Coordinates of C-alpha atoms in Angstrom, one line a residue:
M1 CA 137.9 120.5 85.4
Y2 CA 134.7 120.7 83.2
L3 CA 133.8 117.4 81.1
K4 CA 132.9 117.8 77.9
R5 CA 128.6 118.0 77.2
K6 CA 126.6 116.1 74.9
I7 CA 124.4 119.6 75.6
D8 CA 128.2 121.2 74.1
E9 CA 127.1 120.5 70.9
Y10 CA 123.1 121.2 70.9
L11 CA 124.0 125.1 72.5
L12 CA 126.2 125.9 69.3
A13 CA 123.7 124.2 66.9
W14 CA 121.0 126.7 68.8
K15 CA 123.2 130.0 68.9
Q16 CA 124.4 129.7 65.2
R17 CA 120.5 129.1 64.4
A18 CA 118.9 132.9 63.2
D19 CA 115.2 131.9 64.1
R20 CA 116.6 130.7 67.9
L21 CA 113.9 131.1 70.3
P22 CA 115.0 131.5 74.3
L23 CA 116.1 127.9 75.2
I24 CA 114.8 125.8 78.8
V25 CA 117.8 123.2 79.7
K26 CA 115.2 121.6 82.4
G27 CA 116.6 118.5 84.1
A28 CA 117.1 116.3 87.9
R29 CA 119.6 119.4 90.0
Q30 CA 123.3 118.3 90.2
I31 CA 123.6 117.3 86.5
G32 CA 125.4 119.7 85.2
K33 CA 122.9 122.5 83.3
T34 CA 124.5 125.2 85.1
E35 CA 128.3 124.3 84.5
S36 CA 127.5 123.6 80.9
I37 CA 125.7 126.8 80.2
L38 CA 128.4 129.3 81.5
H39 CA 130.3 127.0 80.2
F40 CA 129.5 127.6 76.7
A41 CA 128.5 131.6 77.2
R42 CA 131.9 132.1 78.3
Q43 CA 133.0 130.9 75.3
N44 CA 130.3 132.4 72.5
Y45 CA 129.6 136.0 74.2
K46 CA 131.9 139.5 75.1
N47 CA 128.8 139.7 77.5
I48 CA 127.1 137.2 80.4
V49 CA 124.2 137.9 82.4
S50 CA 124.3 135.6 84.7
I51 CA 120.6 135.4 87.5
N52 CA 120.0 133.2 90.3
F53 CA 116.4 132.6 91.4
V54 CA 118.0 130.8 94.7
L55 CA 120.9 132.4 95.7
E56 CA 119.9 135.6 94.6
P57 CA 116.3 136.0 95.7
K58 CA 116.3 140.1 95.3
Y59 CA 115.8 140.0 91.3
K60 CA 112.1 138.2 91.7
T61 CA 111.1 142.3 91.3
I62 CA 112.3 142.9 88.4
L63 CA 108.3 142.2 86.6
S64 CA 107.6 144.5 89.2
E65 CA 106.9 146.5 86.2
G66 CA 105.3 144.5 83.2
Y67 CA 106.9 141.7 80.9
E68 CA 108.9 144.0 78.7
V69 CA 112.2 143.8 77.9
A70 CA 112.9 146.8 78.7
E71 CA 111.6 147.0 82.2
I72 CA 113.5 144.0 83.0
I73 CA 116.8 145.2 81.8
K74 CA 115.7 148.5 83.8
N75 CA 114.6 146.3 87.2
I76 CA 117.8 144.2 86.3
S77 CA 120.0 147.1 85.9
L78 CA 118.9 148.5 89.1
I79 CA 119.6 146.4 91.9
D80 CA 123.0 146.0 90.2
P81 CA 124.7 148.7 88.1
T82 CA 127.7 146.5 86.8
K83 CA 124.7 144.0 84.5
K84 CA 125.8 145.5 80.9
F85 CA 123.9 144.8 78.6
V86 CA 125.0 144.9 74.6
A87 CA 122.3 144.5 71.8
G88 CA 124.7 141.5 69.9
E89 CA 126.8 140.6 72.4
T90 CA 124.8 139.0 76.1
L91 CA 123.0 136.5 77.4
L92 CA 121.1 136.3 79.9
M93 CA 121.1 133.3 82.2
F94 CA 117.8 133.0 84.5
D95 CA 119.1 129.6 87.0
E96 CA 117.2 128.1 89.0
L97 CA 113.7 128.8 86.6
Q98 CA 111.8 126.7 89.9
E99 CA 112.1 130.1 92.2
F100 CA 111.1 132.0 89.9
P101 CA 108.7 130.9 86.5
D102 CA 107.4 133.5 86.0
I103 CA 110.1 135.0 84.1
A104 CA 109.3 132.8 81.7
T105 CA 105.7 134.2 81.2
A106 CA 109.5 136.8 79.5
L107 CA 110.5 134.7 76.8
K108 CA 107.7 136.0 74.2
A109 CA 108.3 139.6 75.1
F110 CA 113.0 138.7 74.7
K111 CA 111.9 136.7 71.1
I112 CA 110.1 139.9 69.6
D113 CA 113.0 142.7 70.8
G114 CA 115.1 140.1 69.5
R115 CA 118.8 142.2 70.8
F116 CA 119.6 139.6 73.9
D117 CA 120.1 135.9 73.5
V118 CA 117.7 133.8 76.4
I119 CA 118.7 130.5 78.4
C120 CA 116.9 129.2 81.3
S121 CA 117.5 126.4 83.5
G122 CA 116.1 124.5 86.5
S123 CA 115.0 121.2 88.2
L124 CA 112.3 120.1 87.7
L125 CA 112.4 119.3 91.4
G126 CA 109.4 121.5 91.4
I127 CA 109.0 123.3 88.4
N128 CA 105.7 123.6 87.4
Y129 CA 106.0 123.1 83.8
K130 CA 102.5 123.2 82.6
K131 CA 102.5 126.8 83.6
I132 CA 105.6 127.6 82.0
H133 CA 104.7 125.6 79.1
S134 CA 101.6 127.7 78.9
N135 CA 103.5 131.5 79.3
S136 CA 105.9 130.9 77.0
V137 CA 104.2 127.9 74.0
G138 CA 105.3 129.1 70.6
Y139 CA 108.1 131.2 71.9
K140 CA 110.9 128.4 73.9
T141 CA 112.5 125.5 73.2
D142 CA 112.7 123.5 75.3
Y143 CA 115.9 120.7 76.3
E144 CA 115.8 118.4 78.6
M145 CA 119.7 117.2 80.4
F146 CA 120.0 113.8 82.3
S147 CA 123.5 113.1 84.0
M148 CA 126.0 111.7 82.4
D149 CA 126.7 108.5 80.2
F150 CA 128.6 106.1 79.0
E151 CA 129.9 107.5 76.3
E152 CA 129.5 111.3 77.7
F153 CA 132.1 108.7 81.0
L154 CA 134.2 107.6 78.3
W155 CA 135.8 111.6 77.0
A156 CA 135.6 112.1 80.4
K157 CA 138.2 109.3 80.9
G158 CA 140.3 110.3 77.4
Y159 CA 138.3 108.3 75.4
T160 CA 137.3 109.6 71.1
D161 CA 134.5 109.6 69.3
A162 CA 136.8 107.4 67.2
H163 CA 136.6 104.9 70.3
I164 CA 133.0 105.1 69.7
A165 CA 132.7 104.5 66.4
D166 CA 134.8 101.5 66.5
L167 CA 132.1 100.4 69.4
L168 CA 129.4 100.8 66.8
K169 CA 130.6 98.7 64.0
H170 CA 131.9 96.1 66.0
M171 CA 127.7 96.0 66.3
Q172 CA 126.9 96.4 62.9
T173 CA 129.1 94.1 61.6
A174 CA 128.3 91.3 64.5
T175 CA 132.5 91.4 65.3
P176 CA 132.8 90.0 68.0
F177 CA 135.4 92.2 70.7
S178 CA 139.0 90.9 70.9
E179 CA 140.8 89.9 74.7
T180 CA 141.9 93.4 75.4
E181 CA 139.2 95.2 74.0
L182 CA 136.5 93.8 75.9
A183 CA 138.6 93.1 80.1
V184 CA 138.9 96.9 78.3
Y185 CA 135.6 98.2 78.4
K186 CA 134.5 95.7 80.7
K187 CA 135.8 97.9 84.2
L188 CA 135.1 100.6 81.9
F189 CA 131.4 99.8 82.7
L190 CA 132.3 98.9 85.7
E191 CA 133.5 102.0 86.7
Y192 CA 131.0 103.7 85.1
C193 CA 127.9 101.8 87.0
V194 CA 129.7 101.9 90.4
L195 CA 129.8 106.0 89.9
G196 CA 126.9 107.2 87.8
G197 CA 126.8 110.3 85.9
M198 CA 126.8 113.0 88.1
P199 CA 129.6 115.8 86.8
A200 CA 130.3 116.3 90.8
V201 CA 131.0 112.6 91.1
V202 CA 132.8 112.0 88.3
N203 CA 135.8 114.6 87.9
R204 CA 136.2 113.8 91.6
Y205 CA 137.0 109.9 90.2
I206 CA 139.2 111.6 87.8
E207 CA 140.7 113.8 89.6
T208 CA 141.6 110.9 92.1
G209 CA 142.3 107.9 90.2
T210 CA 140.1 106.3 93.0
F211 CA 136.2 106.3 94.2
S212 CA 137.2 107.8 97.7
D213 CA 134.6 110.2 99.4
T214 CA 132.3 109.3 96.0
L215 CA 130.0 107.5 97.8
E216 CA 129.1 110.1 99.8
I217 CA 129.0 112.6 97.2
Q218 CA 125.9 110.4 95.9
R219 CA 124.4 110.1 99.6
Q220 CA 124.9 113.9 99.2
I221 CA 122.8 114.1 96.3
Q222 CA 120.2 111.8 97.9
L223 CA 119.1 113.8 100.1
D224 CA 119.1 117.1 98.3
Y225 CA 117.3 115.3 96.5
E226 CA 114.8 114.0 99.6
E227 CA 114.7 117.6 101.0
D228 CA 113.5 119.2 97.6
I229 CA 110.5 117.0 97.4
R230 CA 110.1 118.6 101.4
K231 CA 110.1 121.9 100.0
Y232 CA 108.6 122.2 96.9
A233 CA 106.1 119.0 96.6
E234 CA 102.9 122.1 97.2
G235 CA 99.7 120.0 97.3
L236 CA 100.2 116.6 97.5
D237 CA 101.6 114.1 100.5
Q238 CA 105.3 114.4 101.1
T239 CA 106.3 111.2 103.0
K240 CA 104.4 109.6 99.9
I241 CA 106.7 110.9 97.4
V242 CA 109.5 110.3 100.1
S243 CA 108.3 106.8 100.7
V244 CA 108.1 105.8 96.8
Y245 CA 111.8 107.6 96.2
R246 CA 113.1 104.9 98.8
A247 CA 111.0 101.4 97.7
V248 CA 112.4 101.2 94.0
P249 CA 116.1 99.6 95.0
V250 CA 113.8 97.4 97.7
Q251 CA 111.4 96.5 94.5
L252 CA 113.4 96.3 91.6
A253 CA 115.6 93.5 94.1
K254 CA 112.7 91.2 94.0
E255 CA 112.3 88.5 91.1
N256 CA 108.9 90.5 90.3
K257 CA 110.0 93.8 89.1
K258 CA 107.3 95.2 88.9
F259 CA 106.4 98.3 90.6
Q260 CA 103.9 97.5 94.1
L261 CA 102.1 99.9 95.8
S262 CA 101.2 97.3 98.6
K263 CA 105.1 97.0 99.8
I264 CA 105.2 100.2 100.6
D265 CA 101.7 100.3 102.5
K266 CA 99.1 97.8 102.8
K267 CA 96.6 99.7 102.8
A268 CA 98.0 102.2 99.7
R269 CA 95.7 102.6 96.8
S270 CA 96.3 103.6 92.7
R271 CA 94.6 106.9 93.5
E272 CA 96.0 107.9 96.9
Y273 CA 100.3 107.3 95.3
M274 CA 100.1 108.1 91.1
G275 CA 100.2 111.8 91.8
C276 CA 102.6 110.9 93.5
I277 CA 104.7 108.8 90.8
T278 CA 103.6 111.5 88.6
W279 CA 105.5 114.2 90.6
L280 CA 108.8 111.7 90.8
E281 CA 108.5 111.6 87.2
D282 CA 108.0 115.3 86.0
A283 CA 111.2 115.8 89.0
G284 CA 113.8 112.9 86.7
V285 CA 113.8 111.3 89.5
I286 CA 112.6 107.6 88.7
S287 CA 111.5 106.4 85.3
I288 CA 108.7 104.4 84.8
C289 CA 108.6 101.7 82.8
Y290 CA 105.1 100.8 81.7
C291 CA 103.5 97.5 81.0
L292 CA 102.3 96.9 76.7
N293 CA 99.1 95.6 76.5
Y294 CA 100.0 93.4 74.2
P295 CA 104.1 93.1 72.7
E296 CA 103.0 94.9 68.8
L297 CA 103.1 98.5 67.3
P298 CA 102.7 101.4 68.5
L299 CA 104.3 101.5 71.4
K300 CA 102.8 104.9 72.9
G301 CA 99.4 104.1 73.8
N302 CA 99.8 100.8 74.0
Y303 CA 100.3 99.9 77.5
D304 CA 98.1 99.1 81.0
E305 CA 99.0 102.6 83.5
S306 CA 98.9 100.8 86.1
K307 CA 101.6 98.2 86.0
F308 CA 104.7 99.1 85.8
K309 CA 108.0 98.8 86.8
I310 CA 110.4 101.8 88.0
Y311 CA 113.8 102.8 87.7
Y312 CA 116.1 105.6 89.0
P313 CA 117.5 107.8 86.2
D314 CA 120.9 106.7 87.6
T315 CA 123.0 103.1 88.4
G316 CA 124.6 104.8 90.5
L317 CA 123.0 107.1 93.1
L318 CA 121.0 102.5 93.2
I319 CA 124.0 101.2 93.8
A320 CA 124.5 104.2 96.7
S321 CA 121.1 103.4 98.7
L322 CA 123.1 99.9 98.4
D323 CA 123.6 98.5 101.9
E324 CA 127.3 99.6 102.9
E325 CA 130.1 96.7 100.5
A326 CA 127.4 97.0 97.2
Q327 CA 130.5 99.6 95.5
E328 CA 132.9 97.2 96.9
D329 CA 131.7 93.6 95.7
L330 CA 130.3 95.3 92.1
R331 CA 133.7 97.4 92.0
A332 CA 135.5 93.3 92.0
N333 CA 133.0 91.1 90.3
K334 CA 131.3 89.6 92.6
N335 CA 128.4 87.6 93.0
L336 CA 125.4 90.2 94.3
G337 CA 122.9 87.9 94.4
V338 CA 119.5 88.4 93.0
Y339 CA 121.0 92.8 93.2
K340 CA 122.9 91.6 90.1
G341 CA 120.2 91.1 88.0
A342 CA 118.3 94.9 88.7
L343 CA 121.7 97.1 88.9
Y344 CA 122.4 95.9 84.9
E345 CA 118.4 96.9 84.2
N346 CA 118.7 99.4 86.1
F347 CA 121.7 99.9 83.6
V348 CA 119.9 99.4 80.8
A349 CA 116.8 101.2 81.7
E350 CA 119.2 104.2 82.1
A351 CA 120.9 103.6 79.0
F352 CA 116.9 103.9 76.5
V353 CA 116.0 106.9 78.9
K354 CA 119.3 108.7 77.5
Q355 CA 119.1 108.1 74.4
G356 CA 115.7 109.0 74.5
L357 CA 113.3 105.9 74.1
G358 CA 110.7 104.3 76.2
L359 CA 110.8 102.0 78.3
Y360 CA 108.7 99.3 78.0
Y361 CA 108.1 95.5 79.2
Y362 CA 105.9 92.9 78.7
K363 CA 104.6 89.6 81.1
K364 CA 101.9 87.8 79.4
E365 CA 99.3 86.9 82.0
N366 CA 99.0 83.6 83.8
A367 CA 102.1 82.3 81.8
T368 CA 106.0 82.7 81.7
L369 CA 106.3 84.7 78.9
E370 CA 108.0 88.0 80.1
E371 CA 110.4 90.1 78.9
D372 CA 112.7 93.6 79.8
F373 CA 112.3 96.1 77.7
F374 CA 111.0 96.5 73.9
V375 CA 112.0 99.1 71.0
R376 CA 111.1 99.6 67.5
T377 CA 112.6 100.2 63.8
K378 CA 110.4 102.5 61.8
E379 CA 108.2 99.1 60.6
E380 CA 109.8 96.2 63.5
L381 CA 109.4 95.6 67.2
V382 CA 112.3 94.5 68.3
P383 CA 112.3 92.4 72.2
V384 CA 115.7 93.4 75.1
E385 CA 116.8 91.1 76.8
V386 CA 118.9 91.6 79.8
K387 CA 120.6 88.0 81.3
A388 CA 122.7 88.1 84.1
N389 CA 123.1 84.4 83.5
K390 CA 124.2 82.4 80.4
N391 CA 120.6 81.2 80.6
R392 CA 119.0 81.4 77.2
S393 CA 116.3 83.5 76.5
K394 CA 112.8 80.9 76.6
S395 CA 110.7 84.2 76.3
L396 CA 113.1 86.1 73.3
R397 CA 112.8 83.8 71.0
Q398 CA 109.0 82.8 71.5
L399 CA 108.7 85.8 70.3
I400 CA 111.1 85.5 67.4
S401 CA 109.2 82.2 66.4
S402 CA 105.8 82.8 67.2
D403 CA 103.2 83.6 64.7
S404 CA 101.7 85.5 67.0
Y405 CA 103.1 88.2 67.5
R406 CA 103.8 89.9 63.7
D407 CA 105.4 93.0 64.6
I408 CA 108.9 90.8 65.7
H409 CA 111.0 89.6 63.2
W410 CA 114.3 89.6 65.6
G411 CA 115.6 90.3 68.8
I412 CA 118.2 92.0 70.8
K413 CA 120.0 90.0 74.3
L414 CA 122.5 92.0 76.6
S415 CA 124.7 90.5 78.1
D416 CA 128.2 90.5 80.5
G417 CA 129.8 87.7 77.4
N418 CA 131.1 88.8 73.6
I419 CA 129.2 90.2 70.7
G420 CA 126.9 87.2 68.5
E421 CA 124.3 86.6 66.3
E422 CA 122.1 83.5 66.4
D423 CA 118.7 82.2 65.7
G424 CA 117.4 85.7 65.1
V425 CA 119.1 87.1 68.0
C426 CA 122.4 89.8 67.5
T427 CA 123.9 90.0 72.2
F428 CA 126.0 92.9 72.8
P429 CA 127.9 93.5 76.3
Y430 CA 126.3 95.4 78.8
F431 CA 128.1 98.0 77.5
C432 CA 127.3 99.1 74.3
S433 CA 124.0 99.3 74.9
F434 CA 123.7 103.4 74.8
L435 CA 124.6 102.7 70.8
V436 CA 121.3 100.5 70.9
K437 CA 119.3 103.6 69.2
R438 CA 122.0 104.8 66.4
Y439 CA 122.5 100.7 65.4
L440 CA 119.1 100.7 65.3
A441 CA 119.1 103.2 62.8
G442 CA 121.5 101.6 61.0
R443 CA 119.6 98.2 60.2

């Protein structure tokens, strides 16, 4: 069963552009890149030439005669004469680009030739992306894909764009949800938190209606990630990379969620680990939230690179990394202790990344003032607090009321409650997190 994805609409729009460039779809492994591209190709092209450089390494010789389209096509046809190339009706798909990044050098030739559409895809795990970018700059389009977000999960469950529009309208008009609406969306939200957005996991759940086998799939994905680290992390300490990846859940459970290298190794030095952390971020398997120097605009450039929190870009994988009982605890809405706040905070971070929002937080030295996230409108800085309990948001109210923070006039609180608005604080349920960017655009 094919699950509707946001890339579907993007690919259609890409094909409709007369000046379309070869496309590179990038993202972590097993998020559905290949399936989505092939689904699009089958519906929009009479002829598809698909090459997977992992499963079919023999095609790594197709550049032996150079980068001209005619030579590449000739070599592909020599290897497999059943592959047909029909001008104007053919899509070439080069999959697992990380195994053969040199093919990106040919994208300029394919654009100039103009007879065939080209889509490359590959896991960021192992892609030497700087090399790919420099070899094809100006002759490619990039699209970064993620695992399914909550909106895509709702689609998979049968909910429509009308339901999404109604959720947003509730936010825009500050209209509380009915008891039925709140109960239904909270239940769906908890399901999504447990499952995450990996298509194989969601598909299994949709097909069976139960959580059986989903944990095994999630843990296998994590093992595959670690295997890829050992396969592709050249020139870096692979053990350190794995240590950082495994340390994320443990450090998120702390009250102070700032990532501390000393918790991995008491003798750890920043310069020894930053390359490993950057590698994991480039691979799409962690998200980094930087500490602002001061809560003011602009956000970019206004942060301390040495102070950061690390999240998993898929909360389902985070939960899968916990103890055996964690999934059942969350499904039953039991108290997860300190981890409850960490899970919700990770979910919000995930939702923001998938909307294209940057991750920033603030913690004032030698003071209690701290804020989980910050987003922005065109002219305002908006603090965002994630509350796992019903306590008042002291830091949020201080940021709004103090004259010291001139760019801040109101804030957002995400909680387990209903929609509300009081003293400049707009409160929304957690399940509304995926709509924050659209909400900000409408203010």
